[in-house]
Short mmCIF file of C-alpha atoms and ligand atoms in Angstrom, two decimals:
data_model
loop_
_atom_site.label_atom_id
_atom_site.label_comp_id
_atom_site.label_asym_id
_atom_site.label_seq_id
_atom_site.Cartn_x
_atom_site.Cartn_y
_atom_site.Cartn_z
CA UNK A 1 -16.63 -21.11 -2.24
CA UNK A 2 -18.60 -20.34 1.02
CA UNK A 3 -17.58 -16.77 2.39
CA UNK A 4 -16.35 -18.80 5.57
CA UNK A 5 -14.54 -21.24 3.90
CA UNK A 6 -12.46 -18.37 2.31
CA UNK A 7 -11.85 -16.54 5.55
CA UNK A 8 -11.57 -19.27 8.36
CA UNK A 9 -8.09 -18.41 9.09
CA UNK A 10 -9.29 -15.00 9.86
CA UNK A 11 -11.11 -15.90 12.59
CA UNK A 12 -8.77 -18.66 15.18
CA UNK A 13 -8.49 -18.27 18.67
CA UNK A 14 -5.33 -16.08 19.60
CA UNK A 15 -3.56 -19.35 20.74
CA UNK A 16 -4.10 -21.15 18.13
CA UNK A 17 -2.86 -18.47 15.77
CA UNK A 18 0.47 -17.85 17.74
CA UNK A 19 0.97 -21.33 17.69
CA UNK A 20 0.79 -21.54 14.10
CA UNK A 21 3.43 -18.78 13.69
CA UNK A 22 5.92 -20.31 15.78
CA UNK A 23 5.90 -23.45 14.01
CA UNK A 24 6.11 -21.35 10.64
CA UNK A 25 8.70 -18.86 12.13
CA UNK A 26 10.69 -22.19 13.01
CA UNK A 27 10.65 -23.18 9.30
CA UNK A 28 11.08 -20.33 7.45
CA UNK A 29 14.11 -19.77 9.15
CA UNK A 30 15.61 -23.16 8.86
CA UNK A 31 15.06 -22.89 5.27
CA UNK A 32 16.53 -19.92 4.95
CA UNK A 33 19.53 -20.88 7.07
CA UNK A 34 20.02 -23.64 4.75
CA UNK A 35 19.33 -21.92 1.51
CA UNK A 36 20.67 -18.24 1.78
CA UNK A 37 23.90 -17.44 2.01
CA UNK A 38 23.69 -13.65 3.10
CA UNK A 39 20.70 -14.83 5.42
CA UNK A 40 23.09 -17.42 6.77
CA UNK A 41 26.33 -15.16 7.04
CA UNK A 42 24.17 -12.68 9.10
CA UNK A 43 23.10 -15.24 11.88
CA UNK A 44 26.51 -16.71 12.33
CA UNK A 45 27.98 -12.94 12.25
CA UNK A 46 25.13 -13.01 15.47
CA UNK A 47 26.09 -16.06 16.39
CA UNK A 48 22.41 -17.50 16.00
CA UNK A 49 21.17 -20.57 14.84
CA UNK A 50 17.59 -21.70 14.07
CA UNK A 51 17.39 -23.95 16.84
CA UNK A 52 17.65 -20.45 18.96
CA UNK A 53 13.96 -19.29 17.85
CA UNK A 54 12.08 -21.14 21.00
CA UNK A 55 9.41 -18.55 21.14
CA UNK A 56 8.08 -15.71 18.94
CA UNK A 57 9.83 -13.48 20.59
CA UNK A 58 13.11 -14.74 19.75
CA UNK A 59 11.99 -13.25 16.60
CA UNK A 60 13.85 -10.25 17.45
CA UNK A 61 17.37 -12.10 17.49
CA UNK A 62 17.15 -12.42 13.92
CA UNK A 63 18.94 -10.06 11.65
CA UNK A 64 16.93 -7.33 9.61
CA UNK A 65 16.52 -7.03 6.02
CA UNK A 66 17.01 -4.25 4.06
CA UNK A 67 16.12 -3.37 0.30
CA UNK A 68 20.07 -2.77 -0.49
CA UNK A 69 20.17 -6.84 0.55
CA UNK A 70 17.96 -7.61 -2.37
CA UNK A 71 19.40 -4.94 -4.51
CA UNK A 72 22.85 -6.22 -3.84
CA UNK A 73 21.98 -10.35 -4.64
CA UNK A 74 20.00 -9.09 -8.28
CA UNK A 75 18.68 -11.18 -9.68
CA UNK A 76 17.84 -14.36 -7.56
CA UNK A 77 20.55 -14.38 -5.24
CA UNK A 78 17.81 -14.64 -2.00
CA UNK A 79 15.93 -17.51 -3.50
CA UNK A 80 15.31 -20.29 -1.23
CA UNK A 81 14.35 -22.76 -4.33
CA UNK A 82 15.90 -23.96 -7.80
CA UNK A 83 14.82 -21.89 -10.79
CA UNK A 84 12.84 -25.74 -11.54
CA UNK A 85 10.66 -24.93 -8.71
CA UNK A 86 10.14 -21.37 -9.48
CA UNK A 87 7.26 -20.83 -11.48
CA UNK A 88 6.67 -16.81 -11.57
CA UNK A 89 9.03 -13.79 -11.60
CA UNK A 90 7.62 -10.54 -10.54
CA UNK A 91 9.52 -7.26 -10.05
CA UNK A 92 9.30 -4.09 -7.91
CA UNK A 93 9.67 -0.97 -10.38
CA UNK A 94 12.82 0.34 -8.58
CA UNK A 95 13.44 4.18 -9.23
CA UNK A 96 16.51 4.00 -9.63
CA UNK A 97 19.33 1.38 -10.61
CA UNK A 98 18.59 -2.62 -10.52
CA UNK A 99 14.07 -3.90 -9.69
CA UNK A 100 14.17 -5.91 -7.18
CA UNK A 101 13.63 -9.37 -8.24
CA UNK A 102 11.13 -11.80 -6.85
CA UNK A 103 10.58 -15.75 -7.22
CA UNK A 104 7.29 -17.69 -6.58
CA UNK A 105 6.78 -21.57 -6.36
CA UNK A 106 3.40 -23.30 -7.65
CA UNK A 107 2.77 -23.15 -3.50
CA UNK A 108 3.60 -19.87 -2.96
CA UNK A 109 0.88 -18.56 -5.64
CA UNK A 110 -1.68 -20.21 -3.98
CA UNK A 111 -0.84 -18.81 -0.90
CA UNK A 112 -0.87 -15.23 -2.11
CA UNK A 113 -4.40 -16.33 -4.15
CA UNK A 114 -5.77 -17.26 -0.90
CA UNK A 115 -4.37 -13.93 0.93
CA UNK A 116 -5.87 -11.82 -1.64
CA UNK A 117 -9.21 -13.76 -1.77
CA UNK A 118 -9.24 -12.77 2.13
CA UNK A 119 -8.38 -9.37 1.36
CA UNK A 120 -11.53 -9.26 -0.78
CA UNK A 121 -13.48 -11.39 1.46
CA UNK A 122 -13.02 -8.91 4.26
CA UNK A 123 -14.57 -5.90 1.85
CA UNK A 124 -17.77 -8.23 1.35
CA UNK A 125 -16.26 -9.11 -1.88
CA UNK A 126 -17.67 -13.01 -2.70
CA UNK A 127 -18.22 -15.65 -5.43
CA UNK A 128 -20.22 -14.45 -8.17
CA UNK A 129 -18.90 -10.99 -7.95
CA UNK A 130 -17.24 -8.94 -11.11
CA UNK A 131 -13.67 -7.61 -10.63
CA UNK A 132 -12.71 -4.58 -12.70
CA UNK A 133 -9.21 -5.10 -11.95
CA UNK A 134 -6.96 -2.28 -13.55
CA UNK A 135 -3.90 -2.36 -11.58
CA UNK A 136 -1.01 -2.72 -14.07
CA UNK A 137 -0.32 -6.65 -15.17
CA UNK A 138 3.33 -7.12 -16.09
CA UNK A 139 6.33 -7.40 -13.74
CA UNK A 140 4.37 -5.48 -11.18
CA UNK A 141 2.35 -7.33 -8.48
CA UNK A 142 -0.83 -5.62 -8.22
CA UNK A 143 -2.62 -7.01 -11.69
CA UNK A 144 -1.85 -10.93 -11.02
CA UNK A 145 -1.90 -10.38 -7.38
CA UNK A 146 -5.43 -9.41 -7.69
CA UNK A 147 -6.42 -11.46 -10.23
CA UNK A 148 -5.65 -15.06 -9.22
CA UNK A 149 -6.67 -13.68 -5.79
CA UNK A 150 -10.36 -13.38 -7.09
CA UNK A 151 -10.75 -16.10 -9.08
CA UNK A 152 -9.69 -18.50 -6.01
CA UNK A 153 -12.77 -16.26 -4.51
CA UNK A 154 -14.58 -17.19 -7.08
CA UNK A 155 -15.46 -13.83 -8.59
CA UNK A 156 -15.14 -13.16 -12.01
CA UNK A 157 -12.16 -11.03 -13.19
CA UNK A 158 -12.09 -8.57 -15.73
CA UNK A 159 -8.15 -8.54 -16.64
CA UNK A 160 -8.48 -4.59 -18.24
CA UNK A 161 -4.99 -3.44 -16.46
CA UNK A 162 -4.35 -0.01 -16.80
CA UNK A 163 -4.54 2.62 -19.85
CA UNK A 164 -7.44 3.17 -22.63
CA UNK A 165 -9.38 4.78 -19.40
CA UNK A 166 -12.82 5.67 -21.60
CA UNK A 167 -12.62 1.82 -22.65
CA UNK A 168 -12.56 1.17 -19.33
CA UNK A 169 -15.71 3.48 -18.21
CA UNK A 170 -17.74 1.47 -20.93
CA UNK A 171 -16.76 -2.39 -19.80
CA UNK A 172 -17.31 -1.49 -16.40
CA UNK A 173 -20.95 -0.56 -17.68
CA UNK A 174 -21.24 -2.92 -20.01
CA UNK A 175 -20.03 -6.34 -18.45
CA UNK A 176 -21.93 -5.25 -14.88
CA UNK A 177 -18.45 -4.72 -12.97
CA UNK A 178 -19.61 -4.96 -8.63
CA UNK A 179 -16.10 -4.74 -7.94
CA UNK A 180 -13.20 -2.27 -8.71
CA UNK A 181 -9.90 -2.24 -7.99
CA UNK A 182 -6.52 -0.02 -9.11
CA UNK A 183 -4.74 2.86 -7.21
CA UNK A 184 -6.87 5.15 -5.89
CA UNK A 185 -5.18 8.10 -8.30
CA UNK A 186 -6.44 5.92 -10.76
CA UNK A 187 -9.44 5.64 -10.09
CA UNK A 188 -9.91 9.36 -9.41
CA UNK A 189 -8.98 9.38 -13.36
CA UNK A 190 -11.74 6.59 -13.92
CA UNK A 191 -14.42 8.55 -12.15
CA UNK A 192 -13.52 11.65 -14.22
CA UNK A 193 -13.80 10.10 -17.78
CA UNK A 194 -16.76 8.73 -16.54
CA UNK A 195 -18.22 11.95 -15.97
CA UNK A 196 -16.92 13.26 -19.66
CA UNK A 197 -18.67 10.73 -21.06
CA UNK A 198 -21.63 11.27 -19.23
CA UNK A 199 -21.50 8.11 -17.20
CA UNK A 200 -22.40 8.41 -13.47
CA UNK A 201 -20.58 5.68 -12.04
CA UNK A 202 -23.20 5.99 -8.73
CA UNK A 203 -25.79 4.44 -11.88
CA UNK A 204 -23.66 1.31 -11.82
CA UNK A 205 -24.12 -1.60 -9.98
CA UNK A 206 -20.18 -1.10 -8.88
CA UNK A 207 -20.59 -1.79 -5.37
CA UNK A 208 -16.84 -1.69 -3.38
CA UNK A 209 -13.23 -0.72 -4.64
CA UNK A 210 -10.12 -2.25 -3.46
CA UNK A 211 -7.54 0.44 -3.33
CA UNK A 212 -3.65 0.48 -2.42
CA UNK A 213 -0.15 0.32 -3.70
CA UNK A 214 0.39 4.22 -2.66
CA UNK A 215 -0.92 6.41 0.34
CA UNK A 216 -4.11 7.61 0.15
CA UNK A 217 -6.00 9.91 3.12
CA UNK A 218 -9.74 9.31 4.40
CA UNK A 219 -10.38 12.54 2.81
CA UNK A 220 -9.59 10.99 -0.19
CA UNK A 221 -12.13 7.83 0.55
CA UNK A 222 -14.72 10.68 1.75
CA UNK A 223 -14.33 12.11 -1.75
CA UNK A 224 -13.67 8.79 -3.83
CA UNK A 225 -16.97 7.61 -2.19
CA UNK A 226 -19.58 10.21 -2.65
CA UNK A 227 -18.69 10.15 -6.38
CA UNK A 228 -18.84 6.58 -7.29
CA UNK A 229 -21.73 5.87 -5.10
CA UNK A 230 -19.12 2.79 -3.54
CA UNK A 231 -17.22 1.34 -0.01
CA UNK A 232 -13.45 2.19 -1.29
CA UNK A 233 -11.41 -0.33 0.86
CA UNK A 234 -7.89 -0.23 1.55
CA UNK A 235 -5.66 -2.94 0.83
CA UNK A 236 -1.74 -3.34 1.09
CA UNK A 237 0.88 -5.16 0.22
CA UNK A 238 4.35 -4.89 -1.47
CA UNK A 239 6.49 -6.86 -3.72
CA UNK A 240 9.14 -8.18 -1.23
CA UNK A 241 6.85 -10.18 1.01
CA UNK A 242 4.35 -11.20 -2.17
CA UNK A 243 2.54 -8.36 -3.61
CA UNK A 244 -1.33 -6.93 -2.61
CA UNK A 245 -3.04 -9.12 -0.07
CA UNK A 246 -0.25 -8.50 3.17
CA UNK A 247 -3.58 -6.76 5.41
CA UNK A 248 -6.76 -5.11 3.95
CA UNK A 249 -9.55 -3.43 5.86
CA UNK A 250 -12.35 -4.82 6.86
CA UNK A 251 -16.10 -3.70 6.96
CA UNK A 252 -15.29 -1.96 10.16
CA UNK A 253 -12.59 0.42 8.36
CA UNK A 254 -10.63 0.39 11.51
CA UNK A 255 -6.92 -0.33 10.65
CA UNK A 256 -5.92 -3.30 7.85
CA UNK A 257 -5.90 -6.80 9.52
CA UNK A 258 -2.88 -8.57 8.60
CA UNK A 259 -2.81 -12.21 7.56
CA UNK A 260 -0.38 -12.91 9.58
CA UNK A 261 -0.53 -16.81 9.66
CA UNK A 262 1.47 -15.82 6.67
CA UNK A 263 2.79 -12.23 7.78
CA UNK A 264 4.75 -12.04 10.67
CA UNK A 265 4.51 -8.39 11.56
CA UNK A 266 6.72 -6.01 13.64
CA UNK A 267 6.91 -2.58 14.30
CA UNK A 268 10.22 -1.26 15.74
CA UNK A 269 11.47 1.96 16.24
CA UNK A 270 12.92 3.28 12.92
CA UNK A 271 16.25 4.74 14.89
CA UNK A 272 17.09 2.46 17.55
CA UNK A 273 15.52 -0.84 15.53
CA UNK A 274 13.86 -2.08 18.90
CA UNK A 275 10.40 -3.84 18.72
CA UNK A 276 7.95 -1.43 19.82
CA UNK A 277 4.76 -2.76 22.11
CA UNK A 278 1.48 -2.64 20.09
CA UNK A 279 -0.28 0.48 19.60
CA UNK A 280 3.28 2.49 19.10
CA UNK A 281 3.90 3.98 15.76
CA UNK A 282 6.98 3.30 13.97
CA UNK A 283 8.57 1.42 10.84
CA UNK A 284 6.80 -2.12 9.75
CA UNK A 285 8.85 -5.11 9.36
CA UNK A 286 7.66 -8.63 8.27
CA UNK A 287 8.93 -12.25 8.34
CA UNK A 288 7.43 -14.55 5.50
CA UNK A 289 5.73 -17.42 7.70
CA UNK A 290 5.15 -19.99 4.50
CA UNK A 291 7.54 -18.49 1.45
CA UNK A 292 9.22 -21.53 -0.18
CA UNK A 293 11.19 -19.26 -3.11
CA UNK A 294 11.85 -15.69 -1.49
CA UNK A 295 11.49 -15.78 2.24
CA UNK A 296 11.76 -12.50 3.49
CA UNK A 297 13.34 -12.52 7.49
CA UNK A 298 12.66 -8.98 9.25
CA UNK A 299 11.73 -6.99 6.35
CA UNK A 300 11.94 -3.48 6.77
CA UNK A 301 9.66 -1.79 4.30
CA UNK A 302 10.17 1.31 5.20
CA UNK A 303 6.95 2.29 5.76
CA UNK A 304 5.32 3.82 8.68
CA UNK A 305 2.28 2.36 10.62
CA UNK A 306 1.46 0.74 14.23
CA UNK A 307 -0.24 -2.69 14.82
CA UNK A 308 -3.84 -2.67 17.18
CA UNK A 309 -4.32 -6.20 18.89
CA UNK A 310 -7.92 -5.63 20.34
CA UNK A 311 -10.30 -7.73 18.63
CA UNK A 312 -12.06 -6.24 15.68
CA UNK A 313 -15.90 -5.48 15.87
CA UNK A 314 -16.33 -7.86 12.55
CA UNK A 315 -14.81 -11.08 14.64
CA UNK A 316 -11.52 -11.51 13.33
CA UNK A 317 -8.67 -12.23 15.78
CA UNK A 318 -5.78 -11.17 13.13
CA UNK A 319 -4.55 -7.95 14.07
CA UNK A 320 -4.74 -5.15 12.26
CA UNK A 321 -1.62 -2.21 11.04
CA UNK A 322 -3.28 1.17 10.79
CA UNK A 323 -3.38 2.71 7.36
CA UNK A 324 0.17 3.56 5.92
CA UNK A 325 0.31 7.57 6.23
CA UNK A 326 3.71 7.32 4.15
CA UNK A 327 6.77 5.93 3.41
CA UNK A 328 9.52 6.68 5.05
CA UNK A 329 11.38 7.30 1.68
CA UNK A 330 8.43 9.78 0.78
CA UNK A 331 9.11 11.96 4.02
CA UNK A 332 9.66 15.78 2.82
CA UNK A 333 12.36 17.85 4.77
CA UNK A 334 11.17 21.41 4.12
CA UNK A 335 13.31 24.00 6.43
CA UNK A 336 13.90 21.49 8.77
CA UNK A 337 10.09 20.15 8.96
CA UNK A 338 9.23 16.93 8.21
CA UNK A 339 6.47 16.86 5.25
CA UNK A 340 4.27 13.65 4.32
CA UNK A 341 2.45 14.59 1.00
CA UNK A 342 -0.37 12.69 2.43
CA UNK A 343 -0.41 15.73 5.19
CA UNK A 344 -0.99 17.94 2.16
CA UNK A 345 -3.69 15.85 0.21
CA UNK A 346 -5.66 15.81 3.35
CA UNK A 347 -5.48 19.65 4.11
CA UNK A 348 -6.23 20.22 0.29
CA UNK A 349 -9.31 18.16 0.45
CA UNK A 350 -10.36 19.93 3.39
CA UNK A 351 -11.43 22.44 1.65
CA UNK A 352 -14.42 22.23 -0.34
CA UNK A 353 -13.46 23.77 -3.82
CA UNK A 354 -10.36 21.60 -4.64
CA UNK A 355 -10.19 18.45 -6.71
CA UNK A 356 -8.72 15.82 -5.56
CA UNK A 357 -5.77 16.37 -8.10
CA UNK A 358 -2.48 17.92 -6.65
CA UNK A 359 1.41 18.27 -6.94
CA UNK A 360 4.10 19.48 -4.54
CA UNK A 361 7.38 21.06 -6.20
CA UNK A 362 10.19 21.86 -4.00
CA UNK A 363 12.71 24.15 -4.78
CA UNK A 364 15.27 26.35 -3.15
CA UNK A 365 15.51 29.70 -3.42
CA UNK A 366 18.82 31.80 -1.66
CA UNK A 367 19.19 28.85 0.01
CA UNK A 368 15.88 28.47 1.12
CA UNK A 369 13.62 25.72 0.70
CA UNK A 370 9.97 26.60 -1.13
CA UNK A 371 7.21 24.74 -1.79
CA UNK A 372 4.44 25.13 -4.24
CA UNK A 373 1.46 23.70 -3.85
CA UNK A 374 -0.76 22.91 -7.06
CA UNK A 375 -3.96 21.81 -6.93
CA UNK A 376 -6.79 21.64 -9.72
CA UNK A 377 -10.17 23.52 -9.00
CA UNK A 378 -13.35 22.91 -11.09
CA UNK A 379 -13.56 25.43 -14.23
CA UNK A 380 -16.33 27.59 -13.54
CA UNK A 381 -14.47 29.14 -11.02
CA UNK A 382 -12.08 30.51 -13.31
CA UNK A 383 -14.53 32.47 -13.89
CA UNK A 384 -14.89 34.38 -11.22
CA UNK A 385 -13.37 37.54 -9.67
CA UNK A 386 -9.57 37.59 -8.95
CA UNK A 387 -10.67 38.34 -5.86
CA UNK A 388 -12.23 35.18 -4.94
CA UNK A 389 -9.41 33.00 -6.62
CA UNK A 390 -7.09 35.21 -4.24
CA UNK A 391 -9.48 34.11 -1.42
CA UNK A 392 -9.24 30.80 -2.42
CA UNK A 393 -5.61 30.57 -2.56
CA UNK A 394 -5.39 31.89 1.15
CA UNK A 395 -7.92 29.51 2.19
CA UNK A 396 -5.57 26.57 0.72
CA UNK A 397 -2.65 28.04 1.97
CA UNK A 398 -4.07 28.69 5.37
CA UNK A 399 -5.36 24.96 5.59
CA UNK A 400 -1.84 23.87 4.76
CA UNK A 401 -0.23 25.66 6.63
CA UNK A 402 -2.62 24.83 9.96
CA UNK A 403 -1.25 20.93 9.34
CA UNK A 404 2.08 21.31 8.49
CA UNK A 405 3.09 24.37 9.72
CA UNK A 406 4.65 25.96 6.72
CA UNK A 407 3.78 28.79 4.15
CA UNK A 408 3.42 27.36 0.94
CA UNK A 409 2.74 28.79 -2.60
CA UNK A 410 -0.22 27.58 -3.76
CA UNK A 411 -0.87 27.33 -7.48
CA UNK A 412 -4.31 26.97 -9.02
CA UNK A 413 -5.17 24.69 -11.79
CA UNK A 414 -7.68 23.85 -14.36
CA UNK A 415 -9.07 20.39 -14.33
CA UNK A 416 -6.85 18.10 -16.35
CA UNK A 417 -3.91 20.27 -16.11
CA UNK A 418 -1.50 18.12 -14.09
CA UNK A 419 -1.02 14.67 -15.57
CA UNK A 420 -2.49 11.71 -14.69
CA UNK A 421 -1.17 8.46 -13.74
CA UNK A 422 -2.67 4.53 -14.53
CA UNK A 423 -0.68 3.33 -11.79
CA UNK A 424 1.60 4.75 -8.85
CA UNK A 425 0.92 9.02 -8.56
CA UNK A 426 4.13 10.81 -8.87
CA UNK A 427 3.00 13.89 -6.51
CA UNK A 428 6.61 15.10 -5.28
CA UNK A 429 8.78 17.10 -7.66
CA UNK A 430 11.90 17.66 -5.91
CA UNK A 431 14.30 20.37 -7.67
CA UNK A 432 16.75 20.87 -4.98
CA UNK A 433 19.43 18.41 -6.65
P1 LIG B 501 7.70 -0.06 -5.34
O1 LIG B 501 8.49 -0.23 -4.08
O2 LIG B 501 8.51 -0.05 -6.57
O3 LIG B 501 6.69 1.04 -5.28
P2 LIG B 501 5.70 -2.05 -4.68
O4 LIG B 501 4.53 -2.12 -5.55
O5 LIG B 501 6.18 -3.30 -4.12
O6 LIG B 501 6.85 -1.39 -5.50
O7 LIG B 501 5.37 -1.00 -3.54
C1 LIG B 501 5.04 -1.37 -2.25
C2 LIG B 501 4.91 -0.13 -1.44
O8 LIG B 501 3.76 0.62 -1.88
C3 LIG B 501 4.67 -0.35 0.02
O9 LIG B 501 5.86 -0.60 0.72
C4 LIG B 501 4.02 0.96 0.42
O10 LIG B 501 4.98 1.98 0.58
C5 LIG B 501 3.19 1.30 -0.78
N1 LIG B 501 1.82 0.81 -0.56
C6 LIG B 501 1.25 -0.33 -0.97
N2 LIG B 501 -0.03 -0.41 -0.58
C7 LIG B 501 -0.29 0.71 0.12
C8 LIG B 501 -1.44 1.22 0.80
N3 LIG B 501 -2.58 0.55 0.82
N4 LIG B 501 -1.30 2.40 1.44
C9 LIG B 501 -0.15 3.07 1.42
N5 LIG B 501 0.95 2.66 0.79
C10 LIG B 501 0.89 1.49 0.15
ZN1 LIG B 502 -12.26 -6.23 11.29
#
């Protein structure tokens, strides 16, 4: 498949694009009106009816959605088709309590296939390309999500998924892999077995990554990149509104641009719940444009980002979120401060002696709130003086404390000692109950 032919959508005029999304808005919401009971309660609570939704700023008449909605209909009480239509089930891993359950029709794979072959498309990913995909296969979206995504590209896919990393390291070399593509904590853990086995992944003709499914800094890229010798991209996406393949970055590395012919996004103020103008930072919300079984109306995912409108320099008109700092739900309160753990991975990597391997553990002491701070450091400097792990140690603490403001504890680690994850990192330990 010609690059262009994957990507056309990426590239409409403005007009054409908005008019696209009205006419989708229109009948994603009928369907839902029709289908969806709690969907339908909510507008006539409102007193709102499809026919209302003239423009696409009617939009914000429509009710939100929260997770508790889908939480509260387990298992399929959302679905806008018959079980006989529905031809996957995937499910977000849910920390606690009931997943969250999502349908797909035959139509509504493709879809997501074509979104993620976009999302590759925009990292110069193309037919004839080799996929290392080890995000996790299974209920969670990221394995099939990428995987039908690059065979409609026409790459071919290596279905590894995660675990057996030192397998991994040797099909990569062995089967020619261009492409990579797993959480970026993973692939920290990839890079590292690599080097124990005395693979240089830079040797390889591995050529662009396709990270997401958890925060990750440019510090991180910065340090992601120089090791494997690769272009890590960013890509996003979460299991309510498909999976991987909602926005990825292009070439330009400038923000994710959204496919929003099939993404409606929002950003509204997380307190109030107004729409906020482009460029303003605040919670992301999305309406499904083309979703047969699990439209999703005003989505709030809880996560934090703001949408840019000015054209791109690689040509597309889509607009672009900028890179998801946090979630909301990951938002520390330490002594009344507000703590992203992203805030801490990028002071840690500031500093030229750390891996990029941390923790945070939060305790409280006499009714105090501490943090500790651990973070692996290669082994040779073990060896040196006390003195210069001391100095270290202030130099850690000191750039933590210059971004967030607070004195932290900062632990030192040998390589290896904290454990590592083949999916999601688990970074917070929170002890205070
Ligand atoms: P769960 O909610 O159980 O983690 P999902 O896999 O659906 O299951 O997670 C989606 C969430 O993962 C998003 O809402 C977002 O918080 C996070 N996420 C996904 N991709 C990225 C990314 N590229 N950058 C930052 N966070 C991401
Ligand atoms: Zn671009």
């Amino acid at each position: 498949m010609a690059r262009q032919a994957v990507s056309a959508a990426d590239f409409v005029s403005g007009e054409a694009l908005r008019e696209t999304q009205l006419g989708r808005l229109q009948k994603t919401v009928a369907r839902a009106y029709e289908r969806v009971a709690l969907f339908r309660e909510r507008m006539e609570e409102r007193g709102i009816r499809p026919e209302h939704i003239q423009t696409l700023k009617d939009i914000a008449l429509l009710p939100f959605t929260v997770k508790t909605d889908l939480r509260d209909t387990y298992p399929t009480g959302m679905f806008a088709s018959p079980m006989a239509e529905v031809v996957r089930l995937h499910a977000s891993s849910g920390t606690t309590g009931k997943p969250i359950v999502v349908g797909y029709t035959k139509g509504d794979i493709d879809v997501w296939s074509q979104c993620v072959a976009r999302a590759l498309a925009c990292g110069g990913a193309h037919a004839g390309d080799v996929l290392h995909n080890a995000y996790g296969y299974g209920l969670f979206t990221g394995g099939l999500g990428l995987h039908y995504g690059a065979e409609a590209l026409g790459a071919t896919v290596v279905p590894v998924s995660g675990g057996n990393t030192e397998r991994q390291v040797m099909l990569m070399k062995d089967f020619g892999a261009t492409l990579v593509s797993c959480t970026p904590s993973y692939f920290l853990h990839l890079v590292e077995a690599a080097e124990k086995m005395g693979v240089s992944l830079r040797d390889l003709p591995l050529r662009a990554g396709f990270f997401g499914a958890e925060p990750w800094t440019d510090a991180m890229r910065q340090r992601i990149e120089e090791e494997a010798g690769i272009k890590a991209f960013d890509i996003y996406g979460l299991t309510e509104v498909c999976g991987p393949g909602v926005a990825n970055e292009c070439e330009c590395r400038n923000g994710l641009h959204v496919f929003e012919d099939h993404f409606y996004p929002e950003i509204i103020h997380p307190d109030t719940l107004e729409p906020l103008p482009d460029g303003e930072e605040g919670e992301l919300v999305f309406t499904s444009l083309t979703k047969e079984a699990f439209p999703v109306i005003r989505y709030r995912t809880r996560d934090l980002s703001a949408i840019f409108a000015e054209r791109c320099d690689c040509g597309r008109t889509i607009r672009r979120i900028r890179r998801i700092r946090a979630r909301n739900d990951d938002m520390l309160i330490i002594r009344g401060v507000n703590v992203f753990p992203s805030q801490v991975e990028a002071a840690l990597l500031s500093v030229d002696q750390t891996l990029p391997h941390f923790g945070i553990e939060v305790s409280r002491v006499d009714g105090l709130d501490q943090m500790e701070v651990q973070v692996e450091i290669p082994r040779h400097l073990f060896s040196d003086e006390v003195r210069t792990l001391e100095a270290l140690q202030r130099t850690i603490s000191d750039a933590i404390f210059h971004v967030i403001n607070i004195r932290v504890n900062v632990t030192l680690l040998a390589p290896g000692a904290l454990p590592r994850s083949e999916g999601k990192a688990k970074r917070v330990m929170d002890k205070r109950g």
